[in-house]
Coordinates of C-alpha atoms and ligand atoms in Angstrom, one line a residue:
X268 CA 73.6 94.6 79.2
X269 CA 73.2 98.0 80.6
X270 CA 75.8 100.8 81.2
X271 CA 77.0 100.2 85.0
X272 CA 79.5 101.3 86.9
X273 CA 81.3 98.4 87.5
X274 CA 81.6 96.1 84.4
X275 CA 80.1 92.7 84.4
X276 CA 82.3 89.7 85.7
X277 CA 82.3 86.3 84.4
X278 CA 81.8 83.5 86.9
X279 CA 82.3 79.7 85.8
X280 CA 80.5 76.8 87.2
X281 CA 81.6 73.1 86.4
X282 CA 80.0 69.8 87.6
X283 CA 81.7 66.9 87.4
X284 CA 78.9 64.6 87.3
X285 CA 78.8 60.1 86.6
X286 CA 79.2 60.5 83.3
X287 CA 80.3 63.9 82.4
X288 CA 82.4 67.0 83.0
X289 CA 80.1 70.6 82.5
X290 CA 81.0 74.2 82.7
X291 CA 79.2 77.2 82.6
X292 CA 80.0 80.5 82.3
X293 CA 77.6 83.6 83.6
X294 CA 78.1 87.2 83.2
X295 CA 76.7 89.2 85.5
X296 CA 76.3 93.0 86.0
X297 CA 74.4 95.4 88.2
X298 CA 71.4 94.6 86.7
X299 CA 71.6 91.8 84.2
X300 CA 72.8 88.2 84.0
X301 CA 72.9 85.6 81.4
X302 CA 74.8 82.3 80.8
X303 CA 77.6 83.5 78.1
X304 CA 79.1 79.8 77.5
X305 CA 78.1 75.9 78.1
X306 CA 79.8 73.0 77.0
X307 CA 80.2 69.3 78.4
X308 CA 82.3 66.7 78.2
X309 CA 81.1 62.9 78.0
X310 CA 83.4 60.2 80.0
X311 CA 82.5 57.6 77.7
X312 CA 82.7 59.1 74.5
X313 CA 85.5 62.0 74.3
X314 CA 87.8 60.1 76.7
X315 CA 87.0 56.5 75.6
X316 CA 90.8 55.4 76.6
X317 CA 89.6 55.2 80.6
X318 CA 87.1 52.4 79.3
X319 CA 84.1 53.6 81.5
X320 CA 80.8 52.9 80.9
X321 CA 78.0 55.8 81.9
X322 CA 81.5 57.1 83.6
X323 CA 81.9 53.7 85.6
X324 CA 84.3 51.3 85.1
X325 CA 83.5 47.7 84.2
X326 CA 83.6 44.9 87.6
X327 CA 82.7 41.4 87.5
X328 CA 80.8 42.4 91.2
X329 CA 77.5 44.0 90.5
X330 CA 77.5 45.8 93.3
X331 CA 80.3 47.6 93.2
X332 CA 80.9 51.0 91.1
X333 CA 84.2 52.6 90.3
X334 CA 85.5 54.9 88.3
X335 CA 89.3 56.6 87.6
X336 CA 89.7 59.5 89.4
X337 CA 92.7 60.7 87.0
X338 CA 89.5 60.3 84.0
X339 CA 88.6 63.1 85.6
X340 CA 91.4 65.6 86.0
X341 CA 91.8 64.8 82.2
X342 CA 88.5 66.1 81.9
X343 CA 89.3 69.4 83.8
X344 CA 92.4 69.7 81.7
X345 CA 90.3 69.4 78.5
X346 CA 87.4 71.4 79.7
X347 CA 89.6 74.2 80.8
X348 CA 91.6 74.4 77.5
X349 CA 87.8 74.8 75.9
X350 CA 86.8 77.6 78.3
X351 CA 90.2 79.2 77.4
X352 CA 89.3 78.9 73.5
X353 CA 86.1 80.2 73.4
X354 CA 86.8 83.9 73.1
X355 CA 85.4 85.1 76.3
X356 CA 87.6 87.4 77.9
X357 CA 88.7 85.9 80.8
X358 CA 90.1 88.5 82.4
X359 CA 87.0 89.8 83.9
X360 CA 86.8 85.6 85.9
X361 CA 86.1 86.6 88.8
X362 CA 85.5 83.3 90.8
X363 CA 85.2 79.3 89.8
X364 CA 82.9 77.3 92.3
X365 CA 82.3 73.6 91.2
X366 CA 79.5 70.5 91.9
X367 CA 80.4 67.3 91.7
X368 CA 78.7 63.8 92.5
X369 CA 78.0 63.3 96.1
X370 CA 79.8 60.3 98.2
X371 CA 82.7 59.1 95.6
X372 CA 86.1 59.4 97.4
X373 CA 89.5 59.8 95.8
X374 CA 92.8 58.5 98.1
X375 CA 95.9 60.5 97.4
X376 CA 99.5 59.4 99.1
X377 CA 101.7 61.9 101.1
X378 CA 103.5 63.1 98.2
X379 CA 100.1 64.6 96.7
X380 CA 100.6 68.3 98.3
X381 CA 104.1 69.0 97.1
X382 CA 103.0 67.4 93.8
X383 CA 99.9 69.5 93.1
X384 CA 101.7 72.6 93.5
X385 CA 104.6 72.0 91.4
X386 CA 102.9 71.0 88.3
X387 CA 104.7 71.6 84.6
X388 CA 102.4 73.7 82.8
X389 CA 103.9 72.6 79.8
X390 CA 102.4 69.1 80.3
X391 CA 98.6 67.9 80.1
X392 CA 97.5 66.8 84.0
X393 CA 96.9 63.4 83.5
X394 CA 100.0 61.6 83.6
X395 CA 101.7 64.4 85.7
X396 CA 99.1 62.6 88.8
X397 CA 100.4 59.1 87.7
X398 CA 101.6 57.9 91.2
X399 CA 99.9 60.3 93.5
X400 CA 96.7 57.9 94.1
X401 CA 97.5 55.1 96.9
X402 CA 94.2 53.6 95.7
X403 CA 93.9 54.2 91.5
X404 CA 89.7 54.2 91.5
X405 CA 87.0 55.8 93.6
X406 CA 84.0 54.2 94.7
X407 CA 81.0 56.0 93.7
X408 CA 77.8 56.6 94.6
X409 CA 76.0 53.7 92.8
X410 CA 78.3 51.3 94.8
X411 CA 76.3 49.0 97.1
X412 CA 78.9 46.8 98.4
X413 CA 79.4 48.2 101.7
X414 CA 77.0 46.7 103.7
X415 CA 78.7 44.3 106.2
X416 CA 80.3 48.2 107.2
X417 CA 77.3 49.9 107.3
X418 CA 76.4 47.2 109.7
X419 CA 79.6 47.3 111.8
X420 CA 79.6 51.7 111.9
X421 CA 75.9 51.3 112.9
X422 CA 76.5 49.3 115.8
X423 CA 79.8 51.2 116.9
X424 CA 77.6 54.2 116.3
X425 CA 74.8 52.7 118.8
X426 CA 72.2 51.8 116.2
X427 CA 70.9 53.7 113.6
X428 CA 68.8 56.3 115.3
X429 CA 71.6 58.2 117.2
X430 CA 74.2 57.7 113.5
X431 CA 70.4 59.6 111.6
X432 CA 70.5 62.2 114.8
X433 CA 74.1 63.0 114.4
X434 CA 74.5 63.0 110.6
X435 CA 71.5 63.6 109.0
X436 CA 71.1 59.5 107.5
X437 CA 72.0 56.5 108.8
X438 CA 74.7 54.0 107.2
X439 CA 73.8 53.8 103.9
X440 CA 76.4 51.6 101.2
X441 CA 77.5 54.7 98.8
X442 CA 78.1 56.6 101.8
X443 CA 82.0 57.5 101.9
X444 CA 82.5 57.0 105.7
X445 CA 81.3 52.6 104.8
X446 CA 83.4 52.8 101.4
X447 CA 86.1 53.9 103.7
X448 CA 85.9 50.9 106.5
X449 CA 85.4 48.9 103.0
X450 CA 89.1 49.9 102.1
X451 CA 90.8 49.8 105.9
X452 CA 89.7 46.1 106.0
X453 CA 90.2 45.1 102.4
X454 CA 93.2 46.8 101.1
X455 CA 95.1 47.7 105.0
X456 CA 98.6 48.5 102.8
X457 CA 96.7 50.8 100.8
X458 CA 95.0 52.3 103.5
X459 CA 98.0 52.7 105.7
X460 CA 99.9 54.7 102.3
X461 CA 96.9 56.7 102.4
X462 CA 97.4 60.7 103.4
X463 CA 94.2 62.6 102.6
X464 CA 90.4 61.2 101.4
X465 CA 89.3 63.2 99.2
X466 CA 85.2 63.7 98.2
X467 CA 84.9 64.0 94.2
X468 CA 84.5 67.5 94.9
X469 CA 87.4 68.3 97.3
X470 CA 89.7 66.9 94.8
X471 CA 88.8 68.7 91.8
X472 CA 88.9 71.8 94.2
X473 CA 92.8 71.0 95.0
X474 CA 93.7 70.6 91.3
X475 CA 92.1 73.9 90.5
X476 CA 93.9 75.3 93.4
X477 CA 96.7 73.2 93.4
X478 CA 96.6 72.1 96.9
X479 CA 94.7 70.2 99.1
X480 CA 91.6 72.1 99.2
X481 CA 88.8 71.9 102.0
X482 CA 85.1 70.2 102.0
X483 CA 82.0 72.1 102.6
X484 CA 78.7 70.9 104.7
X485 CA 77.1 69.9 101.6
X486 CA 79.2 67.3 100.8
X487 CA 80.5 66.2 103.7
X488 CA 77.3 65.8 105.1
X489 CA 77.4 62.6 102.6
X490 CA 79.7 61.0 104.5
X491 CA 77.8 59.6 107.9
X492 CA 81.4 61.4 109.6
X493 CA 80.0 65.0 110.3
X494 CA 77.8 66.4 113.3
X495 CA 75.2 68.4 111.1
X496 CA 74.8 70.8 114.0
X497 CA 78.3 72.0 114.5
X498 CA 80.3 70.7 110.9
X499 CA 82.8 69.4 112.2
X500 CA 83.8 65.4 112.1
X501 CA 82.4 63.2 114.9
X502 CA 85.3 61.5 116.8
X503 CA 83.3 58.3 117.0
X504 CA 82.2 58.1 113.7
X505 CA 85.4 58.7 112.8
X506 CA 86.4 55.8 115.2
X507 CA 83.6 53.7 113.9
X508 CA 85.1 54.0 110.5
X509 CA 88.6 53.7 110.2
X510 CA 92.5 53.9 112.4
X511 CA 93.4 57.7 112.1
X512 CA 90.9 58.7 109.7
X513 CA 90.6 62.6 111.4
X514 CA 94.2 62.7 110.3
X515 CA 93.2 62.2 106.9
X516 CA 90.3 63.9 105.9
X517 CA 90.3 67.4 104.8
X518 CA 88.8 70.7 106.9
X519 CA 85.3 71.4 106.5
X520 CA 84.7 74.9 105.7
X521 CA 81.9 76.4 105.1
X522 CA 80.0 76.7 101.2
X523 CA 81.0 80.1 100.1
X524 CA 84.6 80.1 101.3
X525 CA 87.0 81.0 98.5
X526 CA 89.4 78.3 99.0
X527 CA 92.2 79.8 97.1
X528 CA 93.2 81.1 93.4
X529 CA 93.5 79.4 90.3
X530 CA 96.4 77.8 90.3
X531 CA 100.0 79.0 88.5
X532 CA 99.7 75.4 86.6
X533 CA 96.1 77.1 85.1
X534 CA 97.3 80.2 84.3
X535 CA 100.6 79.1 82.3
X536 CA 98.6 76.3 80.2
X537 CA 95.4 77.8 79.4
X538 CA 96.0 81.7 80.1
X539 CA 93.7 81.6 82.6
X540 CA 93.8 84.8 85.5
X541 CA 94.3 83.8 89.5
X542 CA 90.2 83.6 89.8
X543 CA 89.3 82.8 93.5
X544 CA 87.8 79.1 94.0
X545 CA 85.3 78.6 95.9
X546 CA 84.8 75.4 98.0
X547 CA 83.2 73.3 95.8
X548 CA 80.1 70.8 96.8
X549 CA 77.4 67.7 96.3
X550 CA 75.7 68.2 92.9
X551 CA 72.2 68.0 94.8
X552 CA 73.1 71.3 97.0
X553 CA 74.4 73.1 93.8
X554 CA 71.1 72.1 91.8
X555 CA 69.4 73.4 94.6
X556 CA 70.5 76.6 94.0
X557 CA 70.5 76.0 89.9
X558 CA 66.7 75.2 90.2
X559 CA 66.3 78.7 92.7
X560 CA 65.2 76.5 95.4
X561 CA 66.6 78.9 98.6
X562 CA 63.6 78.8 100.7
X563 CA 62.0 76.1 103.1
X564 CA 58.8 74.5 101.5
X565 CA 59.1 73.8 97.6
X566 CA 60.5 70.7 96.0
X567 CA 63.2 70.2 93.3
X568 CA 62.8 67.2 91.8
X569 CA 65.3 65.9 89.1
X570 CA 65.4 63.3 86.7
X571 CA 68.8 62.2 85.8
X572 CA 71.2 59.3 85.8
X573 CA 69.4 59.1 89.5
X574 CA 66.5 60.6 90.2
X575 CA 66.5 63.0 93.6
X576 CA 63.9 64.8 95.3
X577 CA 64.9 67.7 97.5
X578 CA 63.5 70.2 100.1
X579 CA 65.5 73.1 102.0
X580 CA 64.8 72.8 105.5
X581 CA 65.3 75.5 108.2
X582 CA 65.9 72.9 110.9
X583 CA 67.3 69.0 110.3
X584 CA 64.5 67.1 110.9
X585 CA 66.0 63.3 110.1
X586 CA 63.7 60.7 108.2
X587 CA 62.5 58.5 110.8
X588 CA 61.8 56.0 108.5
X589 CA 65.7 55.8 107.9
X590 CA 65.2 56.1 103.8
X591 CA 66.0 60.1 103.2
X592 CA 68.6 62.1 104.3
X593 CA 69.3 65.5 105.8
X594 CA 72.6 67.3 104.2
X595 CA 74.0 70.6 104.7
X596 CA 72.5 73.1 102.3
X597 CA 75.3 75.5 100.7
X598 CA 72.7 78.6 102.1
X599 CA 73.6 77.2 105.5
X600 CA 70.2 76.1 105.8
X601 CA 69.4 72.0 105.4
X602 CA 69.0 69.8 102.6
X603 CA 66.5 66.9 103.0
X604 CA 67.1 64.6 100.2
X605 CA 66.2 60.8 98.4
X606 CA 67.5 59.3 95.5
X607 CA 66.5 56.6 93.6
X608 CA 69.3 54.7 91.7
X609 CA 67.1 53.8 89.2
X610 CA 65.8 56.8 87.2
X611 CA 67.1 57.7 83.7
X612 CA 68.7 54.1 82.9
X613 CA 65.3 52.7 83.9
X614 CA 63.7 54.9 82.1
X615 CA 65.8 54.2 79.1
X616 CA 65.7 50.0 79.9
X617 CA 61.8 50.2 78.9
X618 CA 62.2 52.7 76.1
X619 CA 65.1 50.5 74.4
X620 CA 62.9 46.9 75.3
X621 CA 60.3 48.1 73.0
X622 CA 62.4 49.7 70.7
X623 CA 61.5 53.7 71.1
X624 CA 62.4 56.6 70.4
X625 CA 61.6 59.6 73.5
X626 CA 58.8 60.8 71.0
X627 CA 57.5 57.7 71.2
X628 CA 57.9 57.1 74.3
X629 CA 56.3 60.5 74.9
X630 CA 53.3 59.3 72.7
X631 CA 52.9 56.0 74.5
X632 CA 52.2 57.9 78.2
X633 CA 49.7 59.9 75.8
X634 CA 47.3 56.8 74.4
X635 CA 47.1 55.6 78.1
X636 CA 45.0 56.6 80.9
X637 CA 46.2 58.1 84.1
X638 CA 46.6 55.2 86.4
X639 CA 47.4 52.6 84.0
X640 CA 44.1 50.7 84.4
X641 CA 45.4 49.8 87.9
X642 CA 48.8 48.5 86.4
X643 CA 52.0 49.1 88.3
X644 CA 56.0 48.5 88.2
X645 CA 58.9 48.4 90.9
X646 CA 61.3 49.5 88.3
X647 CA 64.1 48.1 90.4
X648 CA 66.6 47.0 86.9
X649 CA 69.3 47.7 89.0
X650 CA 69.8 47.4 92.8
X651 CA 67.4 50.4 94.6
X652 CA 68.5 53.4 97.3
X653 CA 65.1 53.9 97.8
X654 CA 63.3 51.8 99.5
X655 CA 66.3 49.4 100.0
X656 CA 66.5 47.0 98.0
X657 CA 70.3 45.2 97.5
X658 CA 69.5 42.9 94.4
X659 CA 67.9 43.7 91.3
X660 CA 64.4 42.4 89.9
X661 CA 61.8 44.4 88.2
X662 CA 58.0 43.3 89.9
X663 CA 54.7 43.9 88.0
X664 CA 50.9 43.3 89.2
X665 CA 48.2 43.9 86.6
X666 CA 50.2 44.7 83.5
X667 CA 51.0 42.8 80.3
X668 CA 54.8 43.0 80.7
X669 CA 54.4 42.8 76.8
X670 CA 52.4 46.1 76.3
X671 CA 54.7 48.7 75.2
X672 CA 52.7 51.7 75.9
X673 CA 51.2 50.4 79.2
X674 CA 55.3 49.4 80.6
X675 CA 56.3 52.9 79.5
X676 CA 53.3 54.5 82.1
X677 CA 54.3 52.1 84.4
X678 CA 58.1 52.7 84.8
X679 CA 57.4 56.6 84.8
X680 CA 54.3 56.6 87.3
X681 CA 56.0 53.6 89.6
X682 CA 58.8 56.2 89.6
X683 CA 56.9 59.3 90.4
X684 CA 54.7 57.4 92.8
X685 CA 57.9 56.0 95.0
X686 CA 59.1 59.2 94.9
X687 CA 55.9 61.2 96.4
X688 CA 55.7 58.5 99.0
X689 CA 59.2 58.5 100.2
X690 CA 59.6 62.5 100.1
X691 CA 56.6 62.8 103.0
X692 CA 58.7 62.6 105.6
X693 CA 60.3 66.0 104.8
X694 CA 56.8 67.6 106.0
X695 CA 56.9 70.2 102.8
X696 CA 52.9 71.0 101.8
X697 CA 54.4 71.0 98.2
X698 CA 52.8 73.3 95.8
X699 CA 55.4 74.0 93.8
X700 CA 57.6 71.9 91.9
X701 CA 60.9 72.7 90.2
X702 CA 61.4 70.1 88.1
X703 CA 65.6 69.9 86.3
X704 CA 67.4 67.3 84.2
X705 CA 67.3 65.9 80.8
X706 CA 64.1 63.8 81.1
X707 CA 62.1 67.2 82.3
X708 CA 62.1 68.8 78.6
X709 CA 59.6 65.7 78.3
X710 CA 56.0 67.0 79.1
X711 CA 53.8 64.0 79.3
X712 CA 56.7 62.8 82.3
X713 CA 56.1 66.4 83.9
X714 CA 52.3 65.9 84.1
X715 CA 52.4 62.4 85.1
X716 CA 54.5 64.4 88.0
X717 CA 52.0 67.3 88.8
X718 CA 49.1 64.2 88.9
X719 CA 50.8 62.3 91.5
X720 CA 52.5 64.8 93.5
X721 CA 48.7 67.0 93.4
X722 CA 51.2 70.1 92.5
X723 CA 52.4 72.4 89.8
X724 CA 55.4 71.4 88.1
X725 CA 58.0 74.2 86.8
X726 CA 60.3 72.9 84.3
X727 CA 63.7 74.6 84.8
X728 CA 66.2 76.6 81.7
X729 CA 68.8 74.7 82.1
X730 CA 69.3 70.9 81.6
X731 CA 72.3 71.1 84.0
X732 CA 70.9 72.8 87.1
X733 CA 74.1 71.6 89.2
X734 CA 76.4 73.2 86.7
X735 CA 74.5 76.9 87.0
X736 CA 74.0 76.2 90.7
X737 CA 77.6 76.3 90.9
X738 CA 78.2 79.5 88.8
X739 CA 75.7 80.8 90.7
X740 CA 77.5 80.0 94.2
X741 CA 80.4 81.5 92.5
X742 CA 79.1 85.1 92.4
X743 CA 77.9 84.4 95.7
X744 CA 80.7 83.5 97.4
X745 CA 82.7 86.2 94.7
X746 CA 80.4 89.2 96.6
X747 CA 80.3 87.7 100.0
X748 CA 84.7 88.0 99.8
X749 CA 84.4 91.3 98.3
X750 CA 82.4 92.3 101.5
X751 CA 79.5 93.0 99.3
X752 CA 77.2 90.2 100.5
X753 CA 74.5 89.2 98.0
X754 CA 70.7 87.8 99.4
X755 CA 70.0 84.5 97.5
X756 CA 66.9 85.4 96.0
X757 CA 68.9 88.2 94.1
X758 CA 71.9 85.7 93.2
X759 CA 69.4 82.9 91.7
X760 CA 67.5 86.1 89.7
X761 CA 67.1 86.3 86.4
X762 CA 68.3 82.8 85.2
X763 CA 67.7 80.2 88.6
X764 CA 64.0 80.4 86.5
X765 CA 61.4 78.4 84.8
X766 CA 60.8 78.4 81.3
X767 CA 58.2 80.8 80.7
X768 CA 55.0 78.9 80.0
X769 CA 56.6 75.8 81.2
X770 CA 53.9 75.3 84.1
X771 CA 52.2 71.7 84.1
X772 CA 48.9 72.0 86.0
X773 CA 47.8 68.7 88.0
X774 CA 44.9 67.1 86.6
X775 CA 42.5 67.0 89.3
X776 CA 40.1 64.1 88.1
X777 CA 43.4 62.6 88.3
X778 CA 44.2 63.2 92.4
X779 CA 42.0 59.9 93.3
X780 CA 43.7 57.2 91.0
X781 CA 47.4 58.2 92.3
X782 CA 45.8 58.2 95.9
X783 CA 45.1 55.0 95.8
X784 CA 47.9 53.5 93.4
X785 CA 50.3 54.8 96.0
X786 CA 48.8 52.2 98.7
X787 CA 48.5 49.8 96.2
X788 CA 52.5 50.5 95.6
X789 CA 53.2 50.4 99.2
X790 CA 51.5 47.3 99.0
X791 CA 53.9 45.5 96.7
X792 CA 56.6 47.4 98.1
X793 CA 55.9 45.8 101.4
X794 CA 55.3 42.3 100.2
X795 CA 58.7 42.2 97.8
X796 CA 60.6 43.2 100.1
X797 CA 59.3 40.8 102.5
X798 CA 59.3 38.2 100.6
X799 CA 63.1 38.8 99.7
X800 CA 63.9 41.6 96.9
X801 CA 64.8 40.7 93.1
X802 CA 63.4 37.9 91.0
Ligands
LIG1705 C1 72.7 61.5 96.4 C2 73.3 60.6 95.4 C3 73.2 61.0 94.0 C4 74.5 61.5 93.5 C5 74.4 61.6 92.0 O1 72.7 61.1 97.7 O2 73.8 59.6 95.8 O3 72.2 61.9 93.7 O4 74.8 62.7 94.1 O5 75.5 62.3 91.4

């Protein structure tokens, strides 16, 4: 790094994601940046005592998803204590900002406040929290077992047009404000020894700061309860939803408050210094900014345990069609969003069915031809966010469910095609695509991408585009405090970048084929879903 006047600050991003806990470090100067640390932690495997699978815990209901919420203070506890370890001088922290998954909610009781700032530092977290949760697990976003509420909120709410209009979605299953009428009516004792609703991401904000800490628009635009227009809650959402729920959600502040200091509990058990926090948010807004997507008209799309595509809007234009939503952006600006449930465990269904490796798998969307000879899958293994669709069943037409090569095209082009024709709604002429996740370092699925979509694909640095979107929001928020307010194009510089001579052209023999694939999709869509979902 150069010789500056002031000398480079460390930031620190973390995402607690489904299935794993990630923090990175960036140092930043006057004129350089890099990422100085990385390191995640997998739910399964390096805390296998909480019993999750893929981060979820086991239910005999399909459609619901749960996991512990104290799995995931643990994993701040351990993460923390790695940060601490790894020689970087932590003196020069000068903020922590954090993305979590959108939509899970954690339930704390009354004695949660005085609790979180009184903890020993000479004990780990986890069983200090024993006994502050009036409801031990949070539903998460791959729960689909709200939908006699999403009914019920959409009524109250005077049909789903005016809930879109006001919120940015309609009632969808995974959405908190459902998962909370879910509670009320099942578990009314619980409910009632309920004090705050936390998001994922305002909870690991108040053990950080130890205290309950606030939501921004990002994440609490997940929730069907905020006006997008003003953020603030909607009285008859909140009506709609639950008895005295106002009462018990946090503040919404905006995305680049600092929402306090590291707290005394950090500092005395990992020698960490009183860093600000900064309000921590969704994962999708955070990889927005990890994938240097701060401008209206490009597309992120990324391919992980679901599969999102994302556009920054100026102004919330809602998806008539009721499948996308429109979230806060943590610029200020809008976030139009889908997301598919089933992207990389679909993926990796067809890949283990015939036994491959992702080199094979790479080599089998080599050896066949774009379009698939007109074969085609709704890879619907589990139940599907987009379109709809509440029980599982995988459909075929024209393909040998038998053919190896020809099922692997098919689950990644029946992807890419469902996700071109249910991102049109968001009006971006997309050109550009900035492509993150783990399945994007795979260049046959990239081109497959750039065919369908008719655009160029950018794969992005980092695997973990949340994660650095956070850091990155960190040194925002860091400069905005200091009264040295930093434009976003100079915040996502120098490492919110592709990797050079990453571009994927689109084939353009291949613009025809997709065309008309994507009615024939549309097609089957339509019928299968007529005829009734899964098989
Ligand atoms: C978005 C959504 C998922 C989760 C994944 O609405 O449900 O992308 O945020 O963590």
């Amino acid at each position: 790094m150069g010789t500056t006047l002031n000398p480079p600050m460390l930031y620190l991003g973390l995402d607690c994601s489904t299935q794993s806990l990630t923090a990175i470090v960036i140092e930043v100067d006057d004129d350089a940046r890099a990422v100085v640390y990385e390191r995640s932690l997998d739910f399964d495997v390096d805390l296998p005592h909480y019993g999750t699978r893929h981060g979820v815990l086991p239910a005999d209901d399909p459609r619901v998803a749960v996991s512990p919420p104290i799995m995931w203070a643990e994993a701040l506890d351990r993460v923390l204590a790695d940060v601490a370890a790894s020689g970087l001088d932590l003196s020069r922290l000068a903020a922590i900002a954090g993305s979590a998954q959108q939509h899970g909610s954690v339930y704390l009781n009354a004695s949660a406040g005085a609790r979180l700032a009184t903890l020993d530092p000479a004990q780990p977290l986890a069983p200090q929290l024993e006994g502050l949760f009036s409801r031990p697990v949070a539903p998460i976003w791959m729960d689909v077992s709200a939908d006699e509420e999403c009914r019920e909120i959409t009524r109250a709410m005077g049909g789903a047009d005016r809930l879109a209009t006001l919120t940015g979605s309609r009632a969808f299953e995974r959405f908190t404000g459902p998962q909370i009428r879910k509670f009320f009516k099942r578990e009314p004792d619980r409910y009632a020894a309920t004090d705050r609703i936390h998001m994922v991401s305002s909870f690991m904000a108040s053990l950080l700061t130890g205290g309950h800490a606030p939501l921004d628009p990002g994440d609490a635009s997940g929730m069907n309860l905020m006006d997008l227009l003003t953020n603030r809650w909607l009285p008859d959402a909140l009506e709609a939803t639950a008895p005295d729920l106002g009462r018990r959600l946090p503040p919404i502040v905006s995305s680049w408050s600092v929402v306090g200091t590291v707290a005394s509990y950090w500092q005395g058990r990992h020698g960490l210094p009183p860093a600000r926090v900064v309000a921590w948010s969704g994962d999708n807004s955070c990889s927005l900014i990890g994938t240097g997507l701060v401008r209206p008209g490009q597309l992120t799309v990324s391919l992980g345990t679901s599969d999102t595509v994302c556009g920054v809007m100026a102004r919330p234009d809602v998806d008539r069609s009721g499948i996308g939503h429109v979230f806060g952006a943590p610029t200020g600006e809008f976030l139009a969003l889908v997301c598919f449930r089933n992207g990389s465990l679909a993926r990796e269904r067809v890949r283990d069915q015939f036994g491959l490796d992702w080199d094979a798998f790479s080599a089998a969307l080599r050896s066949t031809p774009a379009g698939n000879h007109g074969g085609l899958m709704l890879p619907w293994f589990e139940p599907e966010i987009t379109p709809d669709v509440p029980v599982a069943g995988v459909h075929v037409v024209d393909l040998d469910p038998a053919d190896g090569a020809a099922s692997v095209r098919a689950v990644v082009e029946g992807q890419m095609l469902g996700m071109f024709r249910h991102s049109r709604w968001m009006g971006v002429e997309t050109q550009v695509i900035h492509a993150t996740g783990g399945a994007t370092v795979n260049r046959e699925i990239l081109q497959v991408m750039a065919d369908v979509f008719d655009a160029e694909v950018r794969q992005f640095i980092v695997a973990n585009a949340a994660c650095l979107g956070a850091a990155l929001r960190a040194l925002h928020a860091d400069r905005e405090a200091d009264g040295r307010p930093m434009a976003w194009t100079d915040v996502v510089k120098g490492l919110a970048e592709p990797v050079a001579g990453s571009a994927v052209e689109p084939v353009a023999a291949n613009g025809g084929t997709y065309r008309e694939l994507a009615a024939k999709q549309a097609e089957l869509e339509r019928r299968v879903r007529s005829a009734g979902s899964g098989t």
